Coordinates of C-alpha atoms in Angstrom, one line a residue:
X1 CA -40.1 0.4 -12.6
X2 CA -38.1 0.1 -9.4
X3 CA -37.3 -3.2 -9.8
X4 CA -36.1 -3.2 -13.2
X5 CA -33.8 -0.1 -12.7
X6 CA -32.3 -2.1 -9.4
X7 CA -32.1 -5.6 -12.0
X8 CA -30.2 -2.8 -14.3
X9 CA -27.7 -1.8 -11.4
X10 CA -26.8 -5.6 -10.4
X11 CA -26.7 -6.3 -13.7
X12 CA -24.2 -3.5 -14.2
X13 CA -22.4 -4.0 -11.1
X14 CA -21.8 -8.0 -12.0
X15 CA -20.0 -7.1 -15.4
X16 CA -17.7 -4.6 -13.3
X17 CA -17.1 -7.3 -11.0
X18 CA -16.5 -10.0 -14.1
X19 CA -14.4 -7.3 -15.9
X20 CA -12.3 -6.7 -12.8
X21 CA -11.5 -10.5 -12.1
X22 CA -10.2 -11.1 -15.6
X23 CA -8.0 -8.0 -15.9
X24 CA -6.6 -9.0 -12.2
X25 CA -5.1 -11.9 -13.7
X26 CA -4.2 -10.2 -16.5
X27 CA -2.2 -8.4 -13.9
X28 CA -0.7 -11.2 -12.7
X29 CA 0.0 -13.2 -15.7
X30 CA 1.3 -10.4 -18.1
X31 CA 1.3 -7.0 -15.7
X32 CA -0.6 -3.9 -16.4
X33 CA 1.3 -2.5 -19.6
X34 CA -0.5 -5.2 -21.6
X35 CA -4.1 -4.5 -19.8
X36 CA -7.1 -3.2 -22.2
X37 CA -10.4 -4.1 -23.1
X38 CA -9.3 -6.0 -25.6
X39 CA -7.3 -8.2 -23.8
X40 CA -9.8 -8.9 -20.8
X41 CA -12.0 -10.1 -23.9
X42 CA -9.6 -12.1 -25.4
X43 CA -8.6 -13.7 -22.0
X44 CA -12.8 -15.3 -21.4
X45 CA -14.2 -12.1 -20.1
X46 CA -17.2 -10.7 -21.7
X47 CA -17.2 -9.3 -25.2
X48 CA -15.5 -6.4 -25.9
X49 CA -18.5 -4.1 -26.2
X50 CA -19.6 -5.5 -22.9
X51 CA -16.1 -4.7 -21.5
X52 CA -16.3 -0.8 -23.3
X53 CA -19.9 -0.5 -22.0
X54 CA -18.6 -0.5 -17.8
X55 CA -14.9 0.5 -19.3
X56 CA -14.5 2.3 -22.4
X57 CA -10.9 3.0 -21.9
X58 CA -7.8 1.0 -20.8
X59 CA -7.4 4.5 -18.3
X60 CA -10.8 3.5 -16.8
X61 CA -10.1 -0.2 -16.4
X62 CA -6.2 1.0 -14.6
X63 CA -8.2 3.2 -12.5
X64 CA -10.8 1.3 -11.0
X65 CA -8.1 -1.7 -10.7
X66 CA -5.7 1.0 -8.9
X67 CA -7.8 2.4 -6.7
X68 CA -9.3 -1.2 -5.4
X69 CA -5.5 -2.3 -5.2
X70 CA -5.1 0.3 -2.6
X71 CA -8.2 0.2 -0.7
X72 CA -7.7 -3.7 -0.4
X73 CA -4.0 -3.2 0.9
X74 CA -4.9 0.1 3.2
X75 CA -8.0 -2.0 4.3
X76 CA -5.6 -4.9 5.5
X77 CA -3.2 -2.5 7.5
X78 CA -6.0 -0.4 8.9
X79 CA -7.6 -4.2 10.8
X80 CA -4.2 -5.0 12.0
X81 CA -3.3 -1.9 13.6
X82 CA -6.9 -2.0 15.0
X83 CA -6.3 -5.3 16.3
X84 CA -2.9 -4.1 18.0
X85 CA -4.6 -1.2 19.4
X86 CA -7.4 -3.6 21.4
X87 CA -4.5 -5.9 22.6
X88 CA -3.0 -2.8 24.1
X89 CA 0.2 -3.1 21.6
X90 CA 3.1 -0.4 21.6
X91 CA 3.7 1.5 18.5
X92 CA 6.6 -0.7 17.9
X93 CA 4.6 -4.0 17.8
X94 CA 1.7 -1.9 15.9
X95 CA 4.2 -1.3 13.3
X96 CA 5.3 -4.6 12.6
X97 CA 2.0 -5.7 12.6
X98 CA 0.5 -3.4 9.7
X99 CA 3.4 -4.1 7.7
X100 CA 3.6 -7.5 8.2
X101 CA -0.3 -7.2 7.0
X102 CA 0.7 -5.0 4.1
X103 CA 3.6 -7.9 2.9
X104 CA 0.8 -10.7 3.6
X105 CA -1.8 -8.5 1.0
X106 CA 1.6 -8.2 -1.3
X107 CA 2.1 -11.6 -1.8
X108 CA -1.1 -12.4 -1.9
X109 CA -2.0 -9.7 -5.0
X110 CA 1.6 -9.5 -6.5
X111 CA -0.4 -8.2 -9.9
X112 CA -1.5 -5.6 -8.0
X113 CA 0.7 -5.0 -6.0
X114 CA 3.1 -4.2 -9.2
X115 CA 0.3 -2.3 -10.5
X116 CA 0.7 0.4 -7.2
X117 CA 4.3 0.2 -6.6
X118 CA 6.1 -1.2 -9.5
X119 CA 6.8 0.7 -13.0
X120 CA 4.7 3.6 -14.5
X121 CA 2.2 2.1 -16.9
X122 CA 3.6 4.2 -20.3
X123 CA 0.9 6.6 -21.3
X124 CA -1.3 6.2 -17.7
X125 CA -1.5 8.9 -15.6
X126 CA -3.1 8.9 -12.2
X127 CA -6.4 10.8 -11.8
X128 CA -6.6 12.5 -8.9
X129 CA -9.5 10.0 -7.7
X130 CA -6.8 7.4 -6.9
X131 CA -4.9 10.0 -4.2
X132 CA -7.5 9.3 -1.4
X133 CA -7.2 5.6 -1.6
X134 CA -3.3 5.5 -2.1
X135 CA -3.2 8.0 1.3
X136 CA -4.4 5.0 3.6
X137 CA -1.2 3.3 3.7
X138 CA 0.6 6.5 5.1
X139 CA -2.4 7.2 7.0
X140 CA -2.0 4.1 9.0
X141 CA 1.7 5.0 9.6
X142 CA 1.3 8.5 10.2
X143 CA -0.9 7.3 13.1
X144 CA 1.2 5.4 14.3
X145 CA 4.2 7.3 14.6
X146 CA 1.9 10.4 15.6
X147 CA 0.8 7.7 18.5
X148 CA 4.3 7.0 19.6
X149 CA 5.4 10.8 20.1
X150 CA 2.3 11.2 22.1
X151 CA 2.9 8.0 24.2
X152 CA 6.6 9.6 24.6
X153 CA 7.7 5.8 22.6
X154 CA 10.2 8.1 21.0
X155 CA 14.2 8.1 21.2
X156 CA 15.2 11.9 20.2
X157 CA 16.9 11.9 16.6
X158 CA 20.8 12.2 16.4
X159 CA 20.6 14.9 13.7
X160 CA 17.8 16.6 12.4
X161 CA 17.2 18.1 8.8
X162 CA 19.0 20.6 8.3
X163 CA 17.8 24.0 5.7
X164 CA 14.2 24.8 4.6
X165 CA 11.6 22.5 5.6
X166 CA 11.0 19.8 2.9
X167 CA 7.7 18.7 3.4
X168 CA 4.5 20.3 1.0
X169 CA 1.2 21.1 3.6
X170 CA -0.7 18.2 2.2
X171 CA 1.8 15.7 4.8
X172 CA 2.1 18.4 7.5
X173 CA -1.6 17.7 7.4
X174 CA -1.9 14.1 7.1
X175 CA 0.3 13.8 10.4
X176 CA -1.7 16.4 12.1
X177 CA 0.5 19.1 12.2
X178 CA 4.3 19.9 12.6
X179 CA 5.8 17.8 15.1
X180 CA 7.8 19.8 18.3
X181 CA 11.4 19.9 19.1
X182 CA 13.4 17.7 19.1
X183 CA 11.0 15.6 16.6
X184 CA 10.3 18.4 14.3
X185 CA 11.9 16.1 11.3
X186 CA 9.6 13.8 12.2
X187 CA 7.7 13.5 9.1
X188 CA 10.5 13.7 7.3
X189 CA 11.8 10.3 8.7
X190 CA 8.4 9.2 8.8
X191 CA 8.1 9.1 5.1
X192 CA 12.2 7.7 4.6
X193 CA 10.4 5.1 7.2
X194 CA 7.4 4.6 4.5
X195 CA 10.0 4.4 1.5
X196 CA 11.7 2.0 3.1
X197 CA 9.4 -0.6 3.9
X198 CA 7.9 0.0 -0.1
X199 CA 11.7 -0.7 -1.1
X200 CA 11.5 -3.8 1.1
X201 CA 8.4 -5.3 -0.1
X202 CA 9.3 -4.7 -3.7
X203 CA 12.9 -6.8 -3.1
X204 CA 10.6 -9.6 -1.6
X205 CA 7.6 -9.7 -4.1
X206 CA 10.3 -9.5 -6.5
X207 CA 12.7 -12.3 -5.2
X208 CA 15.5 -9.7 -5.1
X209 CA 16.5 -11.1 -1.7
X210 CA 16.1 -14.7 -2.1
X211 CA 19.9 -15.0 -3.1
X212 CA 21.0 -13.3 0.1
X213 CA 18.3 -14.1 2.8
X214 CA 18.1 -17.6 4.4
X215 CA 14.7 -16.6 5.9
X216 CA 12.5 -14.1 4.2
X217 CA 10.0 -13.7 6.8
X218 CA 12.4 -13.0 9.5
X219 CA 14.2 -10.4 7.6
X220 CA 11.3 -8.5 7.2
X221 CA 10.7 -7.9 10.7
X222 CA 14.3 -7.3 11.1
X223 CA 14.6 -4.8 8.4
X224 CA 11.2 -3.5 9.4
X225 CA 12.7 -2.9 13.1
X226 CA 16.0 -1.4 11.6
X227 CA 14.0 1.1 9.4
X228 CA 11.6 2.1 12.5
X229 CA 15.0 2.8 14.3
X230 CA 15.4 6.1 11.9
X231 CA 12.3 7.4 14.0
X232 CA 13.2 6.6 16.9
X233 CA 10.6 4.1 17.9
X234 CA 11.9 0.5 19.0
X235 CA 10.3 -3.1 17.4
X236 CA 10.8 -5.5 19.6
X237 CA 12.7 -8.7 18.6
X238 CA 9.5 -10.8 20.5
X239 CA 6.7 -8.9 19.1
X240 CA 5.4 -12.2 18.2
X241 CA 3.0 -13.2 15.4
X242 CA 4.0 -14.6 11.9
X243 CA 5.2 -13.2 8.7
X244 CA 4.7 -16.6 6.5
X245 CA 6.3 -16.4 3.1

């Protein structure tokens, strides 16, 4: 009995996986509004029943393929910043590193990639099951910059926010609380900071630059070290290590 329910669940879990691979070049090839059942099917993947009995909705298929497409990407950020941390890096070079990690997992999944960051998928609306997964790429920031005001990494900001505070409690949290004075905009320019290197990558992936920029690669870290400025946290222009593409 044991060992046919455990045959049932790999069974189950290898059509997920087959399902998956299919709709990932799906992705790729003809981006998510034209993803479904269906059309994993019709592009070699198992029968449509088989596809409706892991997936029985297009919703279900976005979901699982969203929330993967952000582990994978938070996953490679989180090993770089833990590598920069055991070489003893600064915040600056820690920076660069996870974001030259999340560009690498960009280029690398550019269907998913559009998936996360590029246009709403008509008619597809988030569950909530996807927030914890798309919170890892802030996380990593957050920690970061939380990192570099405790190390005292930071230059004091030229202006602060001015008014009512802008921020809902679920990023006071993330960051671990409301930074002091003179920082106390800190989130604030953390997420401007976040925004920015999203805006970035999606002019790369996108070959919105290539008409410009002599050398994509280098940019990056430059605009990379440009946005950190708005925080006050310096990227050196030697931090070393490669941003290929």
């Amino acid at each position: 009995m044991e060992d046919s329910a455990t045959s049932s669940a790999d069974d189950h879990s290898t059509r997920v996986a087959a399902v998956k691979a299919i709709a990932r070049r799906l992705l790729e090839k003809a981006g998510p509004g034209e993803l479904s059942p269906a059309a994993v099917a019709e592009a070699g993947g198992p029968a449509a029943d088989e596809v409706a009995a892991v997936f029985p909705h297009r919703d279900d298929l976005l979901t699982a393929l969203v929330i993967d497409a952000y582990d994978a990407s938070g996953a490679a950020m989180e090993r770089a910043d833990e590598a920069a941390r055991a070489a003893g890096a600064s915040a600056g070079v820690r920076l660069l590193a996870v974001a030259r990690a999340l560009r690498g997992w960009s280029f690398a999944n550019p269907g998913e990639f559009t998936l996360i960051y590029g246009s709403p998928v008509p008619g597809y609306h988030a569950p909530q099951d996807t927030v914890p997964p798309a919170s890892r790429t802030p996380a990593v920031l957050a920690g970061i910059v939380r990192s570099a005001l405790e190390a005292g990494e930071l230059t004091p900001p030229r202006r602060a926010v001015s008014g009512a505070p802008l921020l809902l409690p679920a990023a006071v949290e993330l960051f671990g609380g409301t930074p002091p004075a003179p920082f106390s905009d800190l989130i604030e320019r953390g997420i401007v900071l976040w925004s920015n290197l999203i805006g970035l990558l999606m002019f790369q992936v996108f070959s919105r630059t290539h008409d410009s920029v002599r050398d994509q690669a280098v940019f990056f870290d430059y605009a990379v070290a440009v946005a950190a400025e708005s925080i006050g946290l310096d990227v050196p222009a030697d931090a070393g290590g490669d941003s290929t593409g």
